[in-house]
Amino acid sequence: MKFAMSFFSILVCIIGAVLFAQFQVYSDQLKTTEETFGYSQEIEIVYRGESLDIRQHFKNLPNQKVSIKWPTKAENPSCFIETEYSCSRLSEDLSAFETGENRTQSVSYIIPLNGGLKSRQLMQDVFVSLNKGDVKFSTVHISTDSSIDGQWVTGLPLIGQQSLPLVNYSMFSGTGEVKDLYWQAGDLALQQATDVISIYGKQPTSKAFNEKLATVNFLNDEHIAIVNGENRTGAKSDRILFLPNVTVAQIKQDVILAQIEAEYDFVNSPQWLKEVIASFLTGNAFGSERVAEIVETLTNQMTDEQLAEWTKQLEALKGQQVSPEILDEALSTVFGIHTGYLSMNVNSSEVYPFLFNDKRDVYLNTYKQDAVNVIFKDGLVLYSAEPLLNALGYKAAEGKNGYYVTSETRSFRFPVEPGFYVFNQRRYNTISEPIVQIAGEYYVEESWLQRLFLVDIQKKDEKINLTTVTAQ
């Protein structure tokens, strides 16, 4: 018993010295601004019966009021008196740390576990977070009764663990925030670890696997834990991945996508958008054939300089909200002309073709035409056919033998077969097509709009004026 306790004490001292050195490096990097700030944290967790008793210490706090976000299930939130100053800034209602010089504050709370600790249990929303705070470094200590046999996973690197006569102890430490805890009973264990990846499983990984894994380049150095042999598609965690059968290729894809999700706020964006960003940032194909086609289409539209600028735009968006519309604005900046390519692909069952949009308002005889869109495709300037032709006094619709445009005195048919159109029952041959169909929608080409439908076009900086003219 004395030997075990002595060994445990030595281990804690060694780890503490290493962590102190690491902490000093990261402390130098913590910066405070009016809006956001960086801080570090140390979390002590003790499992007691059917709850987690948690003490959380915040360090390098700024001299400004900081709002506290408690876990939704937290019970008995209170101050943890470690020193006489540990709670000097904690407000009476426990909602914030008030402005103050003391940079270290501590709280305690209980997270109830209904029915106690269960194997294969992912516990989320269990830690306090600080509004507008960016966690630079985290250390987590977990203690359980010695009779409880299993493995804890946090997403942080595992520094060490010991089984003593009365307690099992695990320690995790590394850069970034920790949000979740995972527990699995039995013989799950850490099998392989790199600077970025920890792999937990029941069987050791092979030498060839480890060597190949060491060559993989990820997007950043924030650590992610992988639990091998677990098929839990519904479980979602920022720093813990569950894979039924680990391969290096699967790890590379899943980890990079997890890093992408952590670096951007995707709101309600589709999964393929994340894979598109990952493909451009890594230079490798991610996801489905749809993603590959979108990436190839965009790449083919860009010069090398534009591609470099697009990647720069994606890097600049890290930490911000990202949506198809926001990325379209970034693409428009790269091209110097507006495109809604990604937005149009959100509700399209097939990949929507790439095109540019003229964002100027369209007026017909001084009346604004909100339903008329102007696009650029393959060197053509195209106007939404149906709303514009309706405004010109025609009835326009798809029919049995093509696209029909009719008024009281004029009748057009634009057949599916290219090379001609029919006007008032007479056929006219063409070199180009007056009516073009794109992604199921019909557009009229600008020069044909002028020639066939007797429209004069005047373009200004902020609008396009269409005026009907009398046939001669």
Short mmCIF file of C-alpha atoms in Angstrom, two decimals:
data_model
loop_
_atom_site.label_atom_id
_atom_site.label_comp_id
_atom_site.label_asym_id
_atom_site.label_seq_id
_atom_site.Cartn_x
_atom_site.Cartn_y
_atom_site.Cartn_z
CA MET A 1 0.00 0.00 0.00
CA LYS A 2 2.81 2.44 0.96
CA PHE A 3 4.67 1.59 -2.25
CA ALA A 4 1.54 2.20 -4.36
CA MET A 5 0.87 5.55 -2.71
CA SER A 6 4.51 6.62 -3.06
CA PHE A 7 4.54 5.67 -6.74
CA PHE A 8 1.29 7.54 -7.30
CA SER A 9 2.68 10.66 -5.57
CA ILE A 10 5.83 10.61 -7.69
CA LEU A 11 3.72 10.24 -10.86
CA VAL A 12 1.55 13.21 -9.92
CA CYS A 13 4.63 15.37 -9.19
CA ILE A 14 6.28 14.53 -12.51
CA ILE A 15 3.09 15.16 -14.45
CA GLY A 16 2.50 18.38 -12.54
CA ALA A 17 5.95 19.69 -13.44
CA VAL A 18 5.46 18.90 -17.13
CA LEU A 19 2.01 20.50 -17.15
CA PHE A 20 3.30 23.60 -15.37
CA ALA A 21 5.90 24.11 -18.10
CA GLN A 22 3.27 23.61 -20.81
CA PHE A 23 0.88 25.89 -18.99
CA GLN A 24 3.45 28.69 -18.82
CA VAL A 25 3.87 28.54 -22.61
CA TYR A 26 0.15 28.70 -23.21
CA SER A 27 -0.34 31.40 -20.58
CA ASP A 28 1.92 33.68 -22.60
CA GLN A 29 -0.41 33.21 -25.55
CA LEU A 30 -3.63 34.17 -23.73
CA LYS A 31 -4.91 37.54 -24.84
CA THR A 32 -7.86 39.53 -23.64
CA THR A 33 -9.98 41.89 -25.75
CA GLU A 34 -13.19 43.76 -25.08
CA GLU A 35 -15.25 41.00 -26.65
CA THR A 36 -13.39 37.71 -26.38
CA PHE A 37 -10.67 36.36 -24.14
CA GLY A 38 -8.57 33.26 -23.63
CA TYR A 39 -8.32 31.26 -20.44
CA SER A 40 -7.20 27.88 -19.15
CA GLN A 41 -9.03 25.48 -16.86
CA GLU A 42 -8.49 22.54 -14.55
CA ILE A 43 -11.37 20.17 -13.82
CA GLU A 44 -11.54 17.65 -10.97
CA ILE A 45 -14.21 14.93 -11.28
CA VAL A 46 -15.13 12.39 -8.62
CA TYR A 47 -17.76 9.76 -9.35
CA ARG A 48 -19.90 9.14 -6.28
CA GLY A 49 -22.73 6.63 -6.53
CA GLU A 50 -25.08 8.20 -9.06
CA SER A 51 -23.45 11.55 -9.77
CA LEU A 52 -20.30 13.35 -10.85
CA ASP A 53 -18.97 15.79 -8.26
CA ILE A 54 -17.08 18.45 -10.21
CA ARG A 55 -14.70 21.22 -9.19
CA GLN A 56 -13.75 23.54 -12.01
CA HIS A 57 -10.91 26.08 -11.74
CA PHE A 58 -10.65 28.96 -14.24
CA LYS A 59 -7.28 30.62 -14.72
CA ASN A 60 -6.05 33.73 -16.56
CA LEU A 61 -9.48 35.39 -16.39
CA PRO A 62 -9.68 38.95 -17.76
CA ASN A 63 -10.37 41.98 -15.58
CA GLN A 64 -13.92 42.28 -16.91
CA LYS A 65 -17.35 40.84 -16.14
CA VAL A 66 -17.66 37.29 -17.48
CA SER A 67 -21.01 35.51 -17.77
CA ILE A 68 -21.13 31.88 -16.61
CA LYS A 69 -23.03 29.19 -18.50
CA TRP A 70 -23.88 26.30 -16.19
CA PRO A 71 -24.66 22.81 -17.54
CA THR A 72 -28.43 22.35 -17.87
CA LYS A 73 -28.39 19.38 -15.46
CA ALA A 74 -26.05 20.94 -12.90
CA GLU A 75 -27.20 20.72 -9.29
CA ASN A 76 -25.95 22.56 -6.20
CA PRO A 77 -23.85 25.12 -8.11
CA SER A 78 -21.67 27.00 -5.68
CA CYS A 79 -18.30 28.49 -4.94
CA PHE A 80 -15.40 26.14 -4.28
CA ILE A 81 -13.25 27.69 -1.60
CA GLU A 82 -9.70 26.64 -2.40
CA THR A 83 -8.13 29.88 -1.18
CA GLU A 84 -9.60 33.02 0.37
CA TYR A 85 -9.79 34.57 -3.12
CA SER A 86 -11.21 31.55 -5.01
CA CYS A 87 -14.70 33.06 -5.19
CA SER A 88 -13.97 36.76 -4.73
CA ARG A 89 -15.44 37.59 -8.14
CA LEU A 90 -18.41 35.18 -8.15
CA SER A 91 -21.69 37.10 -8.17
CA GLU A 92 -24.36 36.34 -5.54
CA ASP A 93 -26.69 34.80 -8.13
CA LEU A 94 -23.77 32.68 -9.51
CA SER A 95 -24.39 34.01 -13.01
CA ALA A 96 -21.04 35.75 -13.57
CA PHE A 97 -17.54 36.55 -12.43
CA GLU A 98 -17.52 40.25 -11.70
CA THR A 99 -14.73 42.62 -12.72
CA GLY A 100 -11.69 42.05 -10.55
CA GLU A 101 -7.93 41.66 -10.37
CA ASN A 102 -7.95 38.03 -9.22
CA ARG A 103 -7.40 35.91 -12.32
CA THR A 104 -8.23 32.50 -10.82
CA GLN A 105 -11.73 31.50 -9.69
CA SER A 106 -13.25 28.15 -8.75
CA VAL A 107 -16.75 26.67 -8.71
CA SER A 108 -18.27 23.31 -7.81
CA TYR A 109 -21.43 21.50 -8.90
CA ILE A 110 -22.98 18.05 -9.27
CA ILE A 111 -24.05 16.31 -12.48
CA PRO A 112 -26.61 13.58 -11.61
CA LEU A 113 -26.40 10.31 -13.55
CA ASN A 114 -29.78 8.63 -13.64
CA GLY A 115 -29.12 5.03 -12.68
CA GLY A 116 -25.44 5.64 -12.13
CA LEU A 117 -22.50 5.12 -14.46
CA LYS A 118 -23.43 2.99 -17.48
CA SER A 119 -21.04 1.39 -19.94
CA ARG A 120 -20.77 2.99 -23.39
CA GLN A 121 -22.18 6.18 -21.91
CA LEU A 122 -21.48 9.53 -23.62
CA MET A 123 -22.07 12.37 -21.16
CA GLN A 124 -22.53 15.77 -22.77
CA ASP A 125 -23.06 19.30 -21.46
CA VAL A 126 -21.34 18.43 -18.19
CA PHE A 127 -18.92 21.35 -17.77
CA VAL A 128 -19.24 25.07 -17.09
CA SER A 129 -18.32 27.39 -19.95
CA LEU A 130 -17.68 31.13 -20.00
CA ASN A 131 -19.46 33.45 -22.40
CA LYS A 132 -17.12 34.75 -25.13
CA GLY A 133 -14.28 32.76 -23.60
CA ASP A 134 -11.87 30.66 -25.63
CA VAL A 135 -10.33 27.74 -23.73
CA LYS A 136 -6.65 27.53 -24.57
CA PHE A 137 -5.63 24.66 -22.28
CA SER A 138 -7.54 22.07 -20.24
CA THR A 139 -6.57 19.54 -17.60
CA VAL A 140 -9.03 16.94 -16.35
CA HIS A 141 -8.64 14.63 -13.32
CA ILE A 142 -11.14 11.77 -12.89
CA SER A 143 -11.41 9.54 -9.83
CA THR A 144 -13.69 6.55 -9.32
CA ASP A 145 -13.96 3.78 -6.76
CA SER A 146 -11.34 1.07 -7.30
CA SER A 147 -14.10 -1.53 -7.87
CA ILE A 148 -15.18 0.22 -11.07
CA ASP A 149 -13.23 -1.20 -13.98
CA GLY A 150 -13.25 0.64 -17.30
CA GLN A 151 -11.88 3.43 -19.47
CA TRP A 152 -12.60 7.17 -19.48
CA VAL A 153 -12.26 9.18 -22.72
CA THR A 154 -12.34 12.98 -22.94
CA GLY A 155 -10.86 13.89 -26.31
CA LEU A 156 -7.77 15.30 -24.62
CA PRO A 157 -4.51 13.33 -24.59
CA LEU A 158 -4.36 10.75 -21.80
CA ILE A 159 -1.41 11.73 -19.58
CA GLY A 160 -1.57 8.84 -17.15
CA GLN A 161 -3.82 6.56 -15.09
CA GLN A 162 -3.40 4.44 -11.98
CA SER A 163 -5.38 1.75 -10.18
CA LEU A 164 -4.80 2.00 -6.43
CA PRO A 165 -6.34 0.01 -3.57
CA LEU A 166 -9.12 2.56 -2.99
CA VAL A 167 -9.35 4.62 -6.15
CA ASN A 168 -8.86 4.54 -9.92
CA TYR A 169 -7.40 7.77 -11.26
CA SER A 170 -7.09 9.16 -14.83
CA MET A 171 -5.55 12.39 -15.99
CA PHE A 172 -6.01 14.13 -19.35
CA SER A 173 -4.42 17.37 -20.50
CA GLY A 174 -3.99 19.34 -23.69
CA THR A 175 -4.91 22.35 -25.78
CA GLY A 176 -8.47 23.48 -26.30
CA GLU A 177 -11.80 22.90 -24.66
CA VAL A 178 -13.27 19.66 -23.34
CA LYS A 179 -17.05 19.31 -23.45
CA ASP A 180 -17.86 15.61 -23.19
CA LEU A 181 -17.02 12.50 -21.19
CA TYR A 182 -17.25 8.91 -22.36
CA TRP A 183 -17.14 5.83 -20.18
CA GLN A 184 -16.87 2.19 -21.23
CA ALA A 185 -16.57 -0.71 -18.86
CA GLY A 186 -14.30 -3.69 -19.49
CA ASP A 187 -11.04 -4.00 -21.39
CA LEU A 188 -11.18 -0.87 -23.58
CA ALA A 189 -7.75 0.78 -23.48
CA LEU A 190 -5.56 3.32 -25.22
CA GLN A 191 -3.88 1.42 -28.09
CA GLN A 192 -2.14 4.15 -30.09
CA ALA A 193 -1.53 7.88 -29.71
CA THR A 194 -0.04 10.62 -31.87
CA ASP A 195 0.05 14.38 -31.39
CA VAL A 196 -3.44 14.62 -32.89
CA ILE A 197 -5.06 11.20 -32.40
CA SER A 198 -5.74 8.80 -29.53
CA ILE A 199 -7.17 5.42 -30.50
CA TYR A 200 -8.99 3.40 -27.85
CA GLY A 201 -9.91 -0.21 -28.54
CA LYS A 202 -9.87 -3.75 -27.25
CA GLN A 203 -7.12 -4.92 -29.60
CA PRO A 204 -3.70 -3.35 -30.29
CA THR A 205 -3.20 -1.61 -33.63
CA SER A 206 -0.63 -3.08 -36.01
CA LYS A 207 2.83 -1.67 -36.63
CA ALA A 208 1.98 -1.01 -40.28
CA PHE A 209 -1.18 0.84 -39.25
CA ASN A 210 0.74 3.00 -36.77
CA GLU A 211 3.42 3.87 -39.32
CA LYS A 212 0.84 4.85 -41.93
CA LEU A 213 -1.12 6.90 -39.39
CA ALA A 214 2.03 8.86 -38.52
CA THR A 215 2.23 10.16 -42.10
CA VAL A 216 -1.25 11.69 -42.15
CA ASN A 217 -1.47 15.49 -42.17
CA PHE A 218 -4.48 16.94 -40.38
CA LEU A 219 -5.85 20.49 -40.44
CA ASN A 220 -4.73 21.41 -36.93
CA ASP A 221 -3.16 19.95 -33.80
CA GLU A 222 -6.24 19.87 -31.56
CA HIS A 223 -6.45 16.36 -30.17
CA ILE A 224 -9.31 13.97 -31.01
CA ALA A 225 -10.05 10.58 -29.44
CA ILE A 226 -11.34 7.66 -31.48
CA VAL A 227 -13.20 4.76 -29.91
CA ASN A 228 -12.66 1.74 -32.16
CA GLY A 229 -15.33 -0.93 -32.53
CA GLU A 230 -18.23 1.37 -31.68
CA ASN A 231 -20.95 1.98 -34.27
CA ARG A 232 -22.79 4.93 -32.77
CA THR A 233 -24.06 7.05 -35.66
CA GLY A 234 -26.34 9.02 -33.35
CA ALA A 235 -23.56 10.01 -30.96
CA LYS A 236 -22.11 13.41 -31.83
CA SER A 237 -19.10 14.82 -30.01
CA ASP A 238 -16.60 17.49 -31.04
CA ARG A 239 -13.55 15.61 -29.83
CA ILE A 240 -14.66 11.98 -29.53
CA LEU A 241 -15.36 9.88 -32.62
CA PHE A 242 -16.94 6.43 -32.67
CA LEU A 243 -15.85 4.20 -35.54
CA PRO A 244 -16.97 0.58 -36.02
CA ASN A 245 -13.81 -0.43 -37.87
CA VAL A 246 -10.82 1.88 -37.84
CA THR A 247 -8.77 2.36 -41.00
CA VAL A 248 -6.26 5.11 -41.68
CA ALA A 249 -8.37 6.41 -44.59
CA GLN A 250 -11.49 6.51 -42.41
CA ILE A 251 -9.63 8.25 -39.60
CA LYS A 252 -8.25 10.85 -41.98
CA GLN A 253 -11.67 11.68 -43.39
CA ASP A 254 -13.62 11.63 -40.12
CA VAL A 255 -11.03 13.55 -38.11
CA ILE A 256 -10.64 16.27 -40.73
CA LEU A 257 -14.42 16.64 -40.98
CA ALA A 258 -14.60 16.85 -37.19
CA GLN A 259 -11.90 19.54 -37.26
CA ILE A 260 -13.86 21.42 -39.93
CA GLU A 261 -17.01 21.28 -37.80
CA ALA A 262 -15.09 22.57 -34.79
CA GLU A 263 -13.53 25.46 -36.71
CA TYR A 264 -16.69 26.77 -38.38
CA ASP A 265 -20.24 27.47 -37.19
CA PHE A 266 -22.27 25.73 -39.87
CA VAL A 267 -25.69 26.62 -38.38
CA ASN A 268 -28.07 24.40 -40.42
CA SER A 269 -25.86 23.91 -43.47
CA PRO A 270 -25.98 20.56 -45.32
CA GLN A 271 -23.30 17.94 -44.76
CA TRP A 272 -21.97 18.26 -48.32
CA LEU A 273 -20.97 21.89 -47.64
CA LYS A 274 -18.60 20.76 -44.88
CA GLU A 275 -17.10 18.20 -47.24
CA VAL A 276 -16.62 20.84 -49.94
CA ILE A 277 -14.65 23.03 -47.52
CA ALA A 278 -12.59 20.04 -46.34
CA SER A 279 -11.78 19.15 -49.95
CA PHE A 280 -10.43 22.61 -50.73
CA LEU A 281 -8.50 23.02 -47.48
CA THR A 282 -6.79 19.63 -47.76
CA GLY A 283 -6.55 19.25 -51.52
CA ASN A 284 -8.16 15.82 -51.22
CA ALA A 285 -11.61 14.62 -52.26
CA PHE A 286 -14.11 14.15 -49.43
CA GLY A 287 -17.59 12.73 -49.39
CA SER A 288 -19.98 11.79 -52.19
CA GLU A 289 -19.88 12.05 -55.97
CA ARG A 290 -22.01 15.18 -55.60
CA VAL A 291 -19.25 16.84 -53.55
CA ALA A 292 -16.60 15.75 -56.04
CA GLU A 293 -18.60 17.28 -58.92
CA ILE A 294 -19.11 20.58 -57.07
CA VAL A 295 -15.41 20.79 -56.18
CA GLU A 296 -14.35 19.94 -59.73
CA THR A 297 -16.78 22.49 -61.19
CA LEU A 298 -15.51 25.29 -58.96
CA THR A 299 -11.87 24.36 -59.50
CA ASN A 300 -12.31 24.40 -63.29
CA GLN A 301 -13.81 27.89 -63.09
CA MET A 302 -10.79 29.32 -61.24
CA THR A 303 -7.31 30.34 -62.21
CA ASP A 304 -4.45 29.31 -59.92
CA GLU A 305 -4.53 32.80 -58.37
CA GLN A 306 -8.29 32.61 -57.78
CA LEU A 307 -7.96 29.15 -56.24
CA ALA A 308 -5.33 30.46 -53.81
CA GLU A 309 -7.58 33.42 -52.96
CA TRP A 310 -10.56 31.08 -52.42
CA THR A 311 -8.54 29.01 -49.96
CA LYS A 312 -7.50 32.23 -48.22
CA GLN A 313 -11.16 33.24 -47.96
CA LEU A 314 -12.02 29.89 -46.36
CA GLU A 315 -9.22 30.27 -43.83
CA ALA A 316 -10.45 33.76 -42.94
CA LEU A 317 -13.95 32.43 -42.17
CA LYS A 318 -12.74 30.12 -39.38
CA GLY A 319 -14.54 30.78 -36.13
CA GLN A 320 -17.46 32.43 -37.90
CA GLN A 321 -20.89 31.37 -39.15
CA VAL A 322 -20.75 29.65 -42.51
CA SER A 323 -23.66 28.97 -44.86
CA PRO A 324 -24.07 28.48 -48.62
CA GLU A 325 -25.01 32.16 -48.91
CA ILE A 326 -21.93 33.33 -46.99
CA LEU A 327 -19.65 31.13 -49.07
CA ASP A 328 -21.29 32.42 -52.25
CA GLU A 329 -20.34 35.94 -51.17
CA ALA A 330 -16.75 34.76 -50.70
CA LEU A 331 -16.81 33.10 -54.13
CA SER A 332 -18.19 36.30 -55.64
CA THR A 333 -15.28 38.22 -54.15
CA VAL A 334 -12.86 35.76 -55.73
CA PHE A 335 -14.48 35.95 -59.18
CA GLY A 336 -15.25 39.66 -59.06
CA ILE A 337 -18.84 38.93 -60.12
CA HIS A 338 -21.74 37.48 -58.17
CA THR A 339 -22.58 33.77 -58.10
CA GLY A 340 -25.19 31.86 -56.12
CA TYR A 341 -23.79 28.46 -57.07
CA LEU A 342 -23.67 26.88 -53.60
CA SER A 343 -27.04 28.33 -52.56
CA MET A 344 -28.70 26.95 -55.68
CA ASN A 345 -27.34 23.50 -54.87
CA VAL A 346 -29.03 23.37 -51.45
CA ASN A 347 -32.49 22.44 -52.76
CA SER A 348 -31.43 20.87 -56.03
CA SER A 349 -31.62 17.09 -56.30
CA GLU A 350 -28.92 17.14 -58.99
CA VAL A 351 -25.83 19.32 -59.04
CA TYR A 352 -26.90 22.78 -60.19
CA PRO A 353 -24.81 24.18 -63.05
CA PHE A 354 -22.31 26.91 -62.34
CA LEU A 355 -23.33 30.39 -63.45
CA PHE A 356 -22.97 34.03 -62.53
CA ASN A 357 -25.79 36.37 -61.51
CA ASP A 358 -26.37 40.00 -62.47
CA LYS A 359 -27.55 41.50 -59.18
CA ARG A 360 -28.92 44.69 -60.71
CA ASP A 361 -32.66 45.31 -60.46
CA VAL A 362 -34.63 44.80 -63.67
CA TYR A 363 -37.26 47.35 -64.74
CA LEU A 364 -39.75 46.98 -67.59
CA ASN A 365 -41.34 50.25 -68.72
CA THR A 366 -40.33 51.80 -65.34
CA TYR A 367 -41.89 48.94 -63.28
CA LYS A 368 -39.55 46.81 -61.19
CA GLN A 369 -39.60 43.08 -62.03
CA ASP A 370 -38.68 41.24 -58.83
CA ALA A 371 -39.27 37.80 -60.35
CA VAL A 372 -36.86 38.33 -63.27
CA ASN A 373 -33.32 37.04 -62.76
CA VAL A 374 -30.42 37.80 -65.07
CA ILE A 375 -27.66 35.21 -65.32
CA PHE A 376 -24.44 34.69 -67.26
CA LYS A 377 -23.85 31.20 -68.65
CA ASP A 378 -21.34 30.10 -71.29
CA GLY A 379 -20.89 33.66 -72.53
CA LEU A 380 -24.64 34.31 -72.79
CA VAL A 381 -26.75 36.87 -70.94
CA LEU A 382 -30.06 35.21 -70.02
CA TYR A 383 -33.33 36.52 -68.52
CA SER A 384 -35.95 34.48 -66.66
CA ALA A 385 -38.34 33.65 -69.49
CA GLU A 386 -41.77 33.12 -67.97
CA PRO A 387 -42.02 36.13 -65.59
CA LEU A 388 -40.50 38.53 -68.14
CA LEU A 389 -42.56 37.32 -71.10
CA ASN A 390 -45.72 37.40 -68.98
CA ALA A 391 -44.93 41.03 -68.09
CA LEU A 392 -44.56 41.73 -71.83
CA GLY A 393 -48.10 40.49 -72.42
CA TYR A 394 -47.35 36.94 -73.54
CA LYS A 395 -48.44 33.62 -72.15
CA ALA A 396 -45.34 31.43 -71.80
CA ALA A 397 -45.35 27.74 -70.93
CA GLU A 398 -43.80 24.41 -71.80
CA GLY A 399 -45.90 22.34 -74.21
CA LYS A 400 -45.94 19.09 -76.16
CA ASN A 401 -43.54 20.18 -78.89
CA GLY A 402 -41.39 22.72 -77.10
CA TYR A 403 -41.72 26.06 -75.32
CA TYR A 404 -44.71 28.16 -76.41
CA VAL A 405 -44.94 31.96 -76.21
CA THR A 406 -48.20 33.50 -77.42
CA SER A 407 -50.14 36.77 -77.42
CA GLU A 408 -53.24 37.95 -79.30
CA THR A 409 -51.24 38.75 -82.44
CA ARG A 410 -47.93 36.89 -82.12
CA SER A 411 -47.18 33.20 -81.63
CA PHE A 412 -43.81 31.51 -81.05
CA ARG A 413 -42.77 27.90 -80.63
CA PHE A 414 -39.24 27.03 -79.60
CA PRO A 415 -38.78 23.29 -80.17
CA VAL A 416 -36.65 20.92 -78.14
CA GLU A 417 -34.51 20.28 -81.22
CA PRO A 418 -32.02 23.14 -81.76
CA GLY A 419 -31.56 25.10 -84.98
CA PHE A 420 -34.93 26.77 -85.59
CA TYR A 421 -38.04 28.36 -84.11
CA VAL A 422 -41.58 28.89 -85.42
CA PHE A 423 -43.18 32.35 -85.56
CA ASN A 424 -46.83 32.67 -86.60
CA GLN A 425 -46.73 29.24 -88.24
CA ARG A 426 -43.55 30.01 -90.19
CA ARG A 427 -40.21 28.32 -89.54
CA TYR A 428 -36.99 30.30 -89.10
CA ASN A 429 -33.55 28.72 -88.89
CA THR A 430 -31.12 29.88 -86.19
CA ILE A 431 -27.46 29.51 -85.31
CA SER A 432 -27.96 30.18 -81.57
CA GLU A 433 -30.89 29.35 -79.33
CA PRO A 434 -33.42 32.04 -78.32
CA ILE A 435 -34.73 30.00 -75.37
CA VAL A 436 -32.37 28.06 -73.11
CA GLN A 437 -33.31 25.59 -70.38
CA ILE A 438 -31.08 25.45 -67.28
CA ALA A 439 -31.82 23.14 -64.34
CA GLY A 440 -35.48 22.89 -65.37
CA GLU A 441 -36.00 26.64 -65.79
CA TYR A 442 -36.35 28.53 -69.08
CA TYR A 443 -34.39 31.65 -69.96
CA VAL A 444 -34.50 33.96 -72.97
CA GLU A 445 -31.18 35.07 -74.45
CA GLU A 446 -30.61 38.83 -74.43
CA SER A 447 -30.07 39.49 -78.14
CA TRP A 448 -33.09 37.34 -79.03
CA LEU A 449 -35.13 39.16 -76.39
CA GLN A 450 -34.44 42.37 -78.26
CA ARG A 451 -34.99 40.89 -81.73
CA LEU A 452 -38.08 38.72 -81.23
CA PHE A 453 -39.90 40.46 -78.40
CA LEU A 454 -39.12 44.04 -79.39
CA VAL A 455 -37.36 45.20 -76.26
CA ASP A 456 -34.79 47.97 -75.93
CA ILE A 457 -32.20 47.43 -73.18
CA GLN A 458 -30.33 50.13 -71.34
CA LYS A 459 -27.93 49.10 -68.56
CA LYS A 460 -26.86 51.36 -65.73
CA ASP A 461 -24.69 50.80 -62.66
CA GLU A 462 -27.58 49.84 -60.37
CA LYS A 463 -30.36 48.71 -62.73
CA ILE A 464 -31.31 47.33 -66.13
CA ASN A 465 -34.05 49.22 -67.98
CA LEU A 466 -36.16 47.29 -70.48
CA THR A 467 -38.47 49.27 -72.73
CA THR A 468 -40.92 47.90 -75.28
CA VAL A 469 -40.66 49.30 -78.77
CA THR A 470 -43.17 49.38 -81.63
CA ALA A 471 -42.63 46.95 -84.47
CA GLN A 472 -41.75 48.57 -87.76
#
